[in-house]
Amino acid sequence: MGLLVSVAAQAASAADCPGHPDAIGTSRTIVVDPRAHPIVGTMQYAKTLPLEDHEVVLTFDDGPLPKYSNQILDILAAHCAKATFFLVGRQANANPEGVRKVRDAGHTVATHSQNHPTGMDRLPLDRSRQEIEQGIASVTAALADGTAPAPFVRIPGLRTNDGIEAFARSKGLQVWSADFPADDWRNVSANRVYDLAIKRLEAKGKGILLLHDIQPRTVAALPRILHELKVRGYRIVHVVPATPDRPATPTEPPQWQLHPPSEMVAVSRWPKVPKFASSGPAVLPAPVLSDLDWHTTDLGVRTPRRGRGVPLPPVAPWPRQTTLPPAATLAALPVPAASLFKIPETARMTLLASSARRAASTALARAMEVSSAKLAGKSRHGRAAATQPPASAGQTAQAPQGAGGIAAKPAAQAKRNGRSVRVAGLKKR
């Protein structure tokens, strides 16, 4: 259906251009309200003109310059194509007749500052305001019919800023950027201008084309561009401002986007989360104790086997409903008996005996260390350890008393076994 509409629009455009069967023509005119949409052009902004797919708006900057601007007007007339011309005030003062030619040919006359400063965004805001206002005044004077140019303005080099845009908005002006350029202001060939225009338009699918009517390369490239646009199914759209007698073309907000979200995409139509009025914080029910009563007594039960000796999986221990006693009964729990904390007598004796054995072992080790030290001291003073009178049978070395009343005799046992002599001899050597 879209292809049929495109073909029909092109046929009508060609029919409106008698004597030029290959003309692309102008498919339609749209009326825009600058106050409703103060900025357009995706080279700088999120919005552009409300164009359909394969629609192009032709724009030309920096004129009028008779040598080349007049040739541009002749090429457009041969194709019955309408465009928007952003004229420089100083050029309009020097060539007022060129301004009127643009108007008389049915194109839209717009402004492009007074002196075309290259860094307008770096100028003081008062100077930028003066550039815009003087440019409008010069073009208005060149028209010489009491009418003003369209409230469309393009900042030189697209070098704008927030202050310039706010001032333009306060004056009811629409700031135009572009959707794609052809770089015809650079030192490139006409073939390069043609290639860039078509390549970038194909990448965008539609939009505002930025050209210059003061460049010889643009004059050479424009006929090829218009011819290729028609071959590829593109259509020319003319843009005019709204007036009290000419209301704006009805549009929807998505149409002002270069690529609006598709109606087939679920995300673009996803319902928004509603905002509910809540009287207070939500109160969640407390969990029931019976929900936490897991019965695990049958976890180890084996179920019958089935099929070639493969055991069936055990039954899952899901919670079961259990009837609990009343809450009052649960609150009054019995006090544990004192007998639960008593340790049996046999266990206490076992603990004491273990402590006594550990104490006796410690005392024996300490006595052996003391005896060895004394024997070593006597040897150093020339007394042999063997001249010591033997201990009588009734004499016993007193060992420290342990925790359980058990005593040890480390010195007597060491002498009977001859260990003290050997230990002293080892220490002497």
XYZ file of N, CA and C in Angstrom, residues 288-295 318-325:
48
model
N 1.617 -19.761 60.078
C 1.029 -20.709 61.015
C 2.095 -21.711 61.426
N 2.138 -22.050 62.725
C 3.162 -22.976 63.216
C 3.042 -24.341 62.564
N 1.827 -24.724 62.218
C 1.666 -26.044 61.614
C 2.353 -26.144 60.261
N 2.569 -24.966 59.605
C 3.266 -25.007 58.322
C 4.733 -25.369 58.479
N 5.274 -25.204 59.680
C 6.683 -25.483 59.922
C 6.909 -26.861 60.516
N 5.863 -27.686 60.697
C 5.960 -28.997 61.337
C 6.265 -30.046 60.282
N 7.518 -30.394 60.134
C 7.950 -31.386 59.139
C 8.075 -32.746 59.830
N 7.460 -33.774 59.237
C 7.542 -35.134 59.765
C 8.604 -35.886 58.985
N 6.654 -34.211 52.855
C 5.918 -32.952 52.829
C 5.298 -32.688 54.195
N 5.127 -31.438 54.581
C 4.502 -31.142 55.882
C 3.058 -31.590 55.925
N 2.650 -32.057 57.054
C 1.279 -32.512 57.252
C 0.585 -31.623 58.263
N -0.715 -31.624 58.172
C -1.498 -30.836 59.104
C -1.435 -31.457 60.494
N -1.170 -30.645 61.500
C -1.066 -31.114 62.881
C -1.885 -30.205 63.775
N -2.583 -30.817 64.661
C -3.386 -30.052 65.616
C -2.546 -29.742 66.839
N -2.369 -28.473 67.127
C -1.571 -28.037 68.267
C -2.458 -27.734 69.453
N -1.904 -27.845 70.655
C -2.689 -27.461 71.837
C -2.950 -25.960 71.842
